[in-house]
mmCIF file of C-alpha atoms in Angstrom:
data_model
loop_
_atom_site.group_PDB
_atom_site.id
_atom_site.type_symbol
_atom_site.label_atom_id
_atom_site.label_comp_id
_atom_site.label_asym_id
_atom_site.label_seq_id
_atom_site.Cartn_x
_atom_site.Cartn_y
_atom_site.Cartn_z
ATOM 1 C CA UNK A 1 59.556 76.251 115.893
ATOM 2 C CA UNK A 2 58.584 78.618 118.402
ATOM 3 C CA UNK A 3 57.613 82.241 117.922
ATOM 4 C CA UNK A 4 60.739 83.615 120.672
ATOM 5 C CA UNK A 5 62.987 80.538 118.118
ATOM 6 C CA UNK A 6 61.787 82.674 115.322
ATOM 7 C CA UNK A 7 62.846 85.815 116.407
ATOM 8 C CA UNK A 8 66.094 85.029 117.646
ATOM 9 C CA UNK A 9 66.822 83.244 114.361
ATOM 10 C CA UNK A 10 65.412 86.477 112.694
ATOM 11 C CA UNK A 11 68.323 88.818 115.172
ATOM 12 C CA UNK A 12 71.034 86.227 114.252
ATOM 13 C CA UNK A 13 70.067 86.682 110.084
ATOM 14 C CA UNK A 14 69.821 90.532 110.682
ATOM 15 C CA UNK A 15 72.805 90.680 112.533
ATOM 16 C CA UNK A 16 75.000 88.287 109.844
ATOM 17 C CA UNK A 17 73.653 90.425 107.142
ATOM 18 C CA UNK A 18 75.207 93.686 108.667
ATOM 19 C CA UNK A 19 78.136 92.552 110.028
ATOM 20 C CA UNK A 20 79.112 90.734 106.417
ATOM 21 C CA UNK A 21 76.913 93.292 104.013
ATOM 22 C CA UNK A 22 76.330 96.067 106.073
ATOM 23 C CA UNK A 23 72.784 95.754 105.418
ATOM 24 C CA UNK A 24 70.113 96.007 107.969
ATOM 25 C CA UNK A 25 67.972 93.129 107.239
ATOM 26 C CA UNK A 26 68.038 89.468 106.421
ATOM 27 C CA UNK A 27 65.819 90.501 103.666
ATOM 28 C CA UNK A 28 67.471 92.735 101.676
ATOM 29 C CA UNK A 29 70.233 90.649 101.208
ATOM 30 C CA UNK A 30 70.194 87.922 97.610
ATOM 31 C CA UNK A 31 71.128 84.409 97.400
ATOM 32 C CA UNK A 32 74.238 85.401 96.190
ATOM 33 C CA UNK A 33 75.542 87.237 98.914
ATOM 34 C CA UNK A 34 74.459 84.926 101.459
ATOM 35 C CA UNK A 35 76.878 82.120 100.009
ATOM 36 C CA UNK A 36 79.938 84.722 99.731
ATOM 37 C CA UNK A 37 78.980 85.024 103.515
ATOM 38 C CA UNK A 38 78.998 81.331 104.466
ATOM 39 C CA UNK A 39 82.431 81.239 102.469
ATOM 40 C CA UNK A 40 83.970 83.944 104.588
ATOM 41 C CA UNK A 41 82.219 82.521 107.777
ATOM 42 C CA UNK A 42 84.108 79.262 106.932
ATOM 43 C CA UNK A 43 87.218 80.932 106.364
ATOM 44 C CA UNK A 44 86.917 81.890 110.377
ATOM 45 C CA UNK A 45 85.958 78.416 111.372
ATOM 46 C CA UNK A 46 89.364 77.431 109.928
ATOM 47 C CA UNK A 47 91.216 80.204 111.413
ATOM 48 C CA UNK A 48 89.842 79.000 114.417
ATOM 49 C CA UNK A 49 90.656 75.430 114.271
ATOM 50 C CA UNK A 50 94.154 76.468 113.413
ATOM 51 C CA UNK A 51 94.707 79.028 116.087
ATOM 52 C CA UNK A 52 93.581 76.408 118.842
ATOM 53 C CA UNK A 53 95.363 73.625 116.786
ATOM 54 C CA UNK A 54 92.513 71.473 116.745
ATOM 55 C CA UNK A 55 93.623 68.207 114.592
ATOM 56 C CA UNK A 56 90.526 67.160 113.129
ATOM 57 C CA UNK A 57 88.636 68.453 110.078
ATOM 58 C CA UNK A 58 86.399 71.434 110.886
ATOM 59 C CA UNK A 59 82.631 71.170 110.262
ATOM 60 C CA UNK A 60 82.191 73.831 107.504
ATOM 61 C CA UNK A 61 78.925 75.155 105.878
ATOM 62 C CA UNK A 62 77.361 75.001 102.560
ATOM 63 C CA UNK A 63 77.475 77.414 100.802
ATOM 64 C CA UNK A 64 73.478 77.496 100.270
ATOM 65 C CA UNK A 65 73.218 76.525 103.836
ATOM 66 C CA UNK A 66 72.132 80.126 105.242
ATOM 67 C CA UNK A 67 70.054 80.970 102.016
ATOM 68 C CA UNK A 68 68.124 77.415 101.775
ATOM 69 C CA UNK A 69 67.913 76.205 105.634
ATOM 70 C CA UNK A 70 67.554 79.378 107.797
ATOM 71 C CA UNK A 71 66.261 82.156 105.363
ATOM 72 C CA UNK A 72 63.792 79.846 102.732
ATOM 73 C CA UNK A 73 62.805 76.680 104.736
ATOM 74 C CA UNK A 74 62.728 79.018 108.122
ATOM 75 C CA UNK A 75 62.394 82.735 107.727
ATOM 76 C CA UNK A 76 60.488 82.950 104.690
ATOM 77 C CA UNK A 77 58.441 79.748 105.328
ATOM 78 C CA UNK A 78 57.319 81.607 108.495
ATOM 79 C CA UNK A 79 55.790 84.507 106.636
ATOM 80 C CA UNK A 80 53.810 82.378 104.389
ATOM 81 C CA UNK A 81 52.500 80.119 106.905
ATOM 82 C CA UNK A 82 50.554 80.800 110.134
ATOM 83 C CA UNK A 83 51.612 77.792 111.918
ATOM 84 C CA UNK A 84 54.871 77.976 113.340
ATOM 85 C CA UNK A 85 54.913 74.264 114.570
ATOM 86 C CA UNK A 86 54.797 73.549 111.171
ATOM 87 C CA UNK A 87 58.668 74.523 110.719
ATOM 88 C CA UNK A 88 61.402 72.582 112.639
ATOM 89 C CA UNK A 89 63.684 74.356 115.064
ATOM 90 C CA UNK A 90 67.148 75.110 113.548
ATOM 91 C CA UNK A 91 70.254 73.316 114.681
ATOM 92 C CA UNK A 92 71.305 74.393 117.804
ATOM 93 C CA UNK A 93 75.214 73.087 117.420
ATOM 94 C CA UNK A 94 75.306 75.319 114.589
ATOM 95 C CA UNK A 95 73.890 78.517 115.418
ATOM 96 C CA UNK A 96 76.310 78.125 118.389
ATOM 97 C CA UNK A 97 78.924 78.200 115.864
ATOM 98 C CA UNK A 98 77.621 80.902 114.493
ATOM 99 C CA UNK A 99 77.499 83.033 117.312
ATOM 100 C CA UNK A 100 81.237 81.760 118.095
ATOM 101 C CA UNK A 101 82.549 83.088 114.616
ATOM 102 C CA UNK A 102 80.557 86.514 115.738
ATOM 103 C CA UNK A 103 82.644 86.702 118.559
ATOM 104 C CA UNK A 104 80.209 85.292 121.556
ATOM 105 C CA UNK A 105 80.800 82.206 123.697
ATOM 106 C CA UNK A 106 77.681 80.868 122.705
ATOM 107 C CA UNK A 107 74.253 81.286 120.916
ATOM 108 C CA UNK A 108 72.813 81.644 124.270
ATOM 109 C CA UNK A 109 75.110 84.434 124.497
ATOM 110 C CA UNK A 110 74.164 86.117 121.201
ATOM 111 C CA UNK A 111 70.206 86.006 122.296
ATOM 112 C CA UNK A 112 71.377 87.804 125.376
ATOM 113 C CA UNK A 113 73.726 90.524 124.221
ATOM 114 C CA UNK A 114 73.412 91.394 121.024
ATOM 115 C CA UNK A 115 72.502 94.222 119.501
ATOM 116 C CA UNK A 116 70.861 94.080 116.206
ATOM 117 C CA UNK A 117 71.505 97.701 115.005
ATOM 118 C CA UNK A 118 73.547 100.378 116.305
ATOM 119 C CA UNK A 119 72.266 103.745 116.905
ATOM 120 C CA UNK A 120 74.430 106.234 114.496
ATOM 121 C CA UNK A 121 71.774 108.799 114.736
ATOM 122 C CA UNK A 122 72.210 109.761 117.828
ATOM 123 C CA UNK A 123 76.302 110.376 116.935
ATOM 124 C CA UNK A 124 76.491 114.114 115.503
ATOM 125 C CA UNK A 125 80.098 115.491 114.316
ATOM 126 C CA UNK A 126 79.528 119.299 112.849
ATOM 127 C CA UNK A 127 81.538 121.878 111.945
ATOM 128 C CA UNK A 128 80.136 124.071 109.647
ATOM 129 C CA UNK A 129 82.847 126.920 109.126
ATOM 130 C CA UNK A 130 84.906 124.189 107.034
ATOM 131 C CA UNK A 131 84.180 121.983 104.041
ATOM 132 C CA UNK A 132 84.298 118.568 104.737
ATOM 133 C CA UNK A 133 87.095 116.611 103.098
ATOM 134 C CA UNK A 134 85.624 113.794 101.266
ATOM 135 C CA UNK A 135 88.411 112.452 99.109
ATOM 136 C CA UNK A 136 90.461 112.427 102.218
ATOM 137 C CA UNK A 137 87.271 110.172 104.245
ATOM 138 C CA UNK A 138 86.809 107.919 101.133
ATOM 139 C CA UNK A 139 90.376 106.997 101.329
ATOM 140 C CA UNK A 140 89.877 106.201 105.088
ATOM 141 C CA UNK A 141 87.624 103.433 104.074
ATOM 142 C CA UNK A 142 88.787 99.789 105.138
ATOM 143 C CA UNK A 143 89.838 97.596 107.982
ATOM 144 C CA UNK A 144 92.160 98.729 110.626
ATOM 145 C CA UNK A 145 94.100 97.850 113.511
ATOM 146 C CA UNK A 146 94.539 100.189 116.342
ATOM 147 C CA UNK A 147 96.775 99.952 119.223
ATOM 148 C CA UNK A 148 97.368 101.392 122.412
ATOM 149 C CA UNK A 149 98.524 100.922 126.264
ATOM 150 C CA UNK A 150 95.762 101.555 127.961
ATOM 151 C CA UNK A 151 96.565 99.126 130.753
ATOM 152 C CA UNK A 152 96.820 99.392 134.387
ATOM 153 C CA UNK A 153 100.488 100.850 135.213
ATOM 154 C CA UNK A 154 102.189 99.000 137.937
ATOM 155 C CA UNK A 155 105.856 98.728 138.599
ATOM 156 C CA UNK A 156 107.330 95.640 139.043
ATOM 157 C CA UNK A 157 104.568 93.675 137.014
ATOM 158 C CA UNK A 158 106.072 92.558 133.246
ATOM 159 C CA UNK A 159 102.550 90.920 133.329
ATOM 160 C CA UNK A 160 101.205 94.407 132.182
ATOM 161 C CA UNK A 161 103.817 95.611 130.086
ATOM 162 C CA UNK A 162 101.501 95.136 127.064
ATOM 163 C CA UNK A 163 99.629 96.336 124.089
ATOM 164 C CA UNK A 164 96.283 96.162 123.305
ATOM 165 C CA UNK A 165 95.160 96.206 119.808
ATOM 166 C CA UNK A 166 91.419 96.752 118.830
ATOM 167 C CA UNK A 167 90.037 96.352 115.067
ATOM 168 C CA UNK A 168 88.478 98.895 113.327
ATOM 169 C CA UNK A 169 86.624 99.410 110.010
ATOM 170 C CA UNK A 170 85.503 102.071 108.465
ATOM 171 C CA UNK A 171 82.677 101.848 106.030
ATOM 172 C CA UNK A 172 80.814 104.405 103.654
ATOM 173 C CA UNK A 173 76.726 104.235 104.750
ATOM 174 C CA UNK A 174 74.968 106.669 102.105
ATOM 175 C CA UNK A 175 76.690 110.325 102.573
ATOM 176 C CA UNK A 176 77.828 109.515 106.299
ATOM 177 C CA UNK A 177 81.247 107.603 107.355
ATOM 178 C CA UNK A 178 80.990 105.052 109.809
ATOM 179 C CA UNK A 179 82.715 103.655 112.168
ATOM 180 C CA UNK A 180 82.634 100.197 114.131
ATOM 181 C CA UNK A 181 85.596 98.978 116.784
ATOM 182 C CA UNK A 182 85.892 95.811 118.832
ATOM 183 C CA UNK A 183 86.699 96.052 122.828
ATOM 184 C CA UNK A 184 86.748 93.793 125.307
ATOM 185 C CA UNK A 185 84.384 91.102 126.049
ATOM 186 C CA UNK A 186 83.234 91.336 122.839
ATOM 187 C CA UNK A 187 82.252 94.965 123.725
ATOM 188 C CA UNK A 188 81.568 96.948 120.276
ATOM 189 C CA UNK A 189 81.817 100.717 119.785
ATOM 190 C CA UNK A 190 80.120 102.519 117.005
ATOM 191 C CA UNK A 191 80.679 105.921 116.313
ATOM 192 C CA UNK A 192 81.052 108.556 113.057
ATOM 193 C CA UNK A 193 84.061 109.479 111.011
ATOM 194 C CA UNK A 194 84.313 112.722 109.109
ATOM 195 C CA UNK A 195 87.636 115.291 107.959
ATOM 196 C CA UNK A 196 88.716 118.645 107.581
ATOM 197 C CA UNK A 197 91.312 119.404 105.646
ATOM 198 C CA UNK A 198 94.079 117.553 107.035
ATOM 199 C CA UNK A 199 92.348 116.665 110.039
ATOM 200 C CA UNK A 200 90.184 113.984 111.075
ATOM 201 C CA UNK A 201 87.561 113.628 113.339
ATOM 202 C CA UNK A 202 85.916 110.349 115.531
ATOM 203 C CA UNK A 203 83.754 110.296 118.171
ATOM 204 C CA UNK A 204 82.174 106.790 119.202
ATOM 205 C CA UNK A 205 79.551 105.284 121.513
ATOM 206 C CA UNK A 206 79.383 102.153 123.417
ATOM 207 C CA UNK A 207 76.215 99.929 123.759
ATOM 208 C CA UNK A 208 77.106 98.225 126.648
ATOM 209 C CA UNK A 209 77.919 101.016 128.669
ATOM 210 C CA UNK A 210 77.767 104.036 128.967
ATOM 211 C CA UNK A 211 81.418 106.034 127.364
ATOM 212 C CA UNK A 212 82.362 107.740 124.996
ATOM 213 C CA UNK A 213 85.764 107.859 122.699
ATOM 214 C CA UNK A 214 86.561 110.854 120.709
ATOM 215 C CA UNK A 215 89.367 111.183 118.433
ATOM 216 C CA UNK A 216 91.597 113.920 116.661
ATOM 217 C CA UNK A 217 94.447 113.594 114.003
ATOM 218 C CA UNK A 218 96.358 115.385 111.872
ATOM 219 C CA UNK A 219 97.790 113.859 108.675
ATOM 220 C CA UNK A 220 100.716 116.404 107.025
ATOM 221 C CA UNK A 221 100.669 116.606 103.391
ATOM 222 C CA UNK A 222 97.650 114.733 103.234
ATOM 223 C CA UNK A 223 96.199 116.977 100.615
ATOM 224 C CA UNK A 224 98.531 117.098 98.169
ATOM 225 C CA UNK A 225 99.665 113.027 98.351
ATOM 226 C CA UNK A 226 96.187 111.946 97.899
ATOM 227 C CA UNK A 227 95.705 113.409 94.757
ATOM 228 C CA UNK A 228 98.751 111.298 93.517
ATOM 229 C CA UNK A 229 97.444 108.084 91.162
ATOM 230 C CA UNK A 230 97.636 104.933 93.720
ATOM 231 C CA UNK A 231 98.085 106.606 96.712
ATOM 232 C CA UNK A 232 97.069 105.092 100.455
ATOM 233 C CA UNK A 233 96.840 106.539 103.888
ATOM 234 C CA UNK A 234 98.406 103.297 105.961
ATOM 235 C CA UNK A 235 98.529 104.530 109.143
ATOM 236 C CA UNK A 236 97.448 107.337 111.607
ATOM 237 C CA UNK A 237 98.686 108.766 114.839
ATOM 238 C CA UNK A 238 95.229 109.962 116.995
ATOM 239 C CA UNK A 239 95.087 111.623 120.218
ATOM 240 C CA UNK A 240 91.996 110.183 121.893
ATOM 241 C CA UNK A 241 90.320 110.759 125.371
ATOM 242 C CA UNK A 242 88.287 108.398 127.044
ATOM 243 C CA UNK A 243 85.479 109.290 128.949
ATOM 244 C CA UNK A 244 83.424 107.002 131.898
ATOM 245 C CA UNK A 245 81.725 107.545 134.941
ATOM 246 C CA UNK A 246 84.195 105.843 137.176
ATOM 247 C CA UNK A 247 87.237 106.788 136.185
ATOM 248 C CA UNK A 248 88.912 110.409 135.106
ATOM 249 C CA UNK A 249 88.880 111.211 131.487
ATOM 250 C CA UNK A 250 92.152 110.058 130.272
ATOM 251 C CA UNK A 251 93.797 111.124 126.501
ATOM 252 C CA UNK A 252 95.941 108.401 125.198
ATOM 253 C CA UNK A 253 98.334 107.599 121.979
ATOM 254 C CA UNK A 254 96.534 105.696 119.590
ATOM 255 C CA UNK A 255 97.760 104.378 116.338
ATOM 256 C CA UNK A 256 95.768 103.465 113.429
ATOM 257 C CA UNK A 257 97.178 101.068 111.621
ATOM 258 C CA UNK A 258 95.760 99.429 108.079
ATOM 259 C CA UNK A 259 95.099 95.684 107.551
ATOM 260 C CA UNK A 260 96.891 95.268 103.557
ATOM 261 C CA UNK A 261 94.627 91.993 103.311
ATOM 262 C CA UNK A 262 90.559 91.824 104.250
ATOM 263 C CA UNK A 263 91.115 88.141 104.883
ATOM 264 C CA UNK A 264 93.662 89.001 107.231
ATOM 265 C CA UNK A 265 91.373 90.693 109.467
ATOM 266 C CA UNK A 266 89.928 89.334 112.546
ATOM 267 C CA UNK A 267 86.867 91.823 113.941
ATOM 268 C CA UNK A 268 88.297 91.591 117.527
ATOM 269 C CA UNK A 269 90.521 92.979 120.342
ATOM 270 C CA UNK A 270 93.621 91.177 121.576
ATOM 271 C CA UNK A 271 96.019 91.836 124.502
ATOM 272 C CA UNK A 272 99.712 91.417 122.635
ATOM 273 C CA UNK A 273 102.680 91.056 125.120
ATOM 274 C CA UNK A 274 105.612 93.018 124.242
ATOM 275 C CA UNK A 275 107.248 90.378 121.842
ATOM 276 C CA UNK A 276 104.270 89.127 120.416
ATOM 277 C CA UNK A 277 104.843 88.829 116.300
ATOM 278 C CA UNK A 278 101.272 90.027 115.658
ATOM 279 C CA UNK A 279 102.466 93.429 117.037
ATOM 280 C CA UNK A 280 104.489 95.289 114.832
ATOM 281 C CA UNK A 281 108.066 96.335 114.991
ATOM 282 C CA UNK A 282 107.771 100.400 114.269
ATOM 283 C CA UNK A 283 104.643 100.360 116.764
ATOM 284 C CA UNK A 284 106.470 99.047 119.549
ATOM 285 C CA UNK A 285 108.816 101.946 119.257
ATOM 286 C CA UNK A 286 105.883 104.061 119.288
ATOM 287 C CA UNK A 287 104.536 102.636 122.183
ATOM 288 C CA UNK A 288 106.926 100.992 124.581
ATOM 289 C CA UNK A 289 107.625 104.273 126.655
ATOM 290 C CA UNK A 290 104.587 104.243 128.607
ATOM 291 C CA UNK A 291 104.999 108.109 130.070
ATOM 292 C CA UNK A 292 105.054 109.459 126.559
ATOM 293 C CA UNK A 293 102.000 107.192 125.160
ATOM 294 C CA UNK A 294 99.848 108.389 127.884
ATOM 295 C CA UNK A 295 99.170 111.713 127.857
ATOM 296 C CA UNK A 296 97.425 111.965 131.114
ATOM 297 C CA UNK A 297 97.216 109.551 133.701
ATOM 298 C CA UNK A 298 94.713 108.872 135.889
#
């Protein structure tokens, strides 16, 4: 194996490890872990054969397949010994499937897009006159659906009558709130979450390019129903603005809408016509008059 095969392999663990574990490298995470991974990672491989209705039996992994062939027999053997050509390259066909369940066309395309760690730090949400509302973020925690219409208007064209509908999940990360959301072309946003009072506050980064998304809600009666034994925000009506350097800033009507099930869940964004079943039947209403949706338009 090569020393540039080695460190790719080393992004792809790293990356795996926080997009499943939300830790930050391959290392930190036990052989335990990394076969409840390549469980879930074959639960997307057959989500995947079933949405393209592919007949035959889909290739799964082992479940000690990440922890014995890539992480002891690759990673590991590589710090002990100082000849790389020792240790035989991976298999190519499945890191490429890898990278597929990660949402990439290809390894190829993981080695040349990916980012192995998002930079939070540089996100700062502060308002110090008010006490931050923590029982209120820790119920915020969880996967997420949000949907919009932020599509091109143009008369005449049913083509763009649609909805698009981004995933979401937000994750506790030591004392902050975090936030990661899908876009398109397997564009990823990170950003911060934090509340106060009955409000909550987003603001999120792209590293791709170079906008921002901010978001502000309101959630009535918030206070006193989450004190109540059982109780679960399920969805949340945002006011976000979206701001680029080729385009005016435009504030849209976002919904927030929570997945029930984890395995239900798929980490990316989808364009949903009007009567697709995946888009749901009280956020239609919500969203089908495009005038009131979008606040401002371009």
């Amino acid at each position: 194996m090569s020393k540039e095969e080695l460190l790719n392999l080393e992004r792809l663990m790293n990356y795996i490890a926080h997009q499943y574990l939300k830790k930050t490298s391959w290392e930190d995470v036990s052989k335990a872990e990394w076969t409840y991974t390549a469980q879930e990672l074959n639960i997307q491989i057959e989500k995947q054969h079933r949405r393209k209705k592919i007949t035959t039996p889909p290739v799964l992994f082992g479940d000690n397949y990440l922890y014995e062939h890539l992480i002891i027999k690759k990673l590991k053997a590589a710090q002990v010994k100082s000849a790389l050509t020792t240790i035989s390259s991976p298999n190519f066909s499945k890191l490429n499937t890898l990278a597929t369940i990660l949402g990439f066309s290809s390894y190829i395309d993981f080695i040349n897009n990916a980012t192995t760690q998002f930079p939070f730090h540089e996100l700062k949400i502060n308002i110090p006159i008010a006490g931050t509302n923590r029982l209120l973020l820790d119920n915020l925690v969880g996967y997420w659906y949000c949907y919009n219409r932020n599509l091109p208007l143009k008369p005449g064209k049913k083509a763009h009558e649609r909805i698009w509908r981004s995933a979401l999940e937000i994750y506790k990360s030591g004392d902050e709130y975090l936030v990661e959301r899908s876009g398109r072309d397997n564009h990823m946003y990170y950003g911060k979450v934090t509340a106060f009072a009955n409000y909550v506050f987003i603001i999120m980064n792209s590293t791709t390019f170079i906008r921002q998304r901010h978001f502000i809600g309101r959630l009535p009666d918030v206070e006193d129903n989450i004190t109540q034994a059982g109780y679960q925000i399920k969805e949340m009506n945002f006011v976000s603005t979206c701001v680029g350097f080729n385009e005016e800033p435009i504030a849209l009507y976002e919904i927030f809408h929570r997945v029930p099930r984890a395995k239900d869940f798929q980490k990316k964004s989808v364009d949903l016509a009007f009567d697709s079943p995946l888009l749901p039947k009280h956020i239609l209403l919500h969203l089908k008059d495009s005038e009131q949706n979008r606040i401002r338009q371009h």
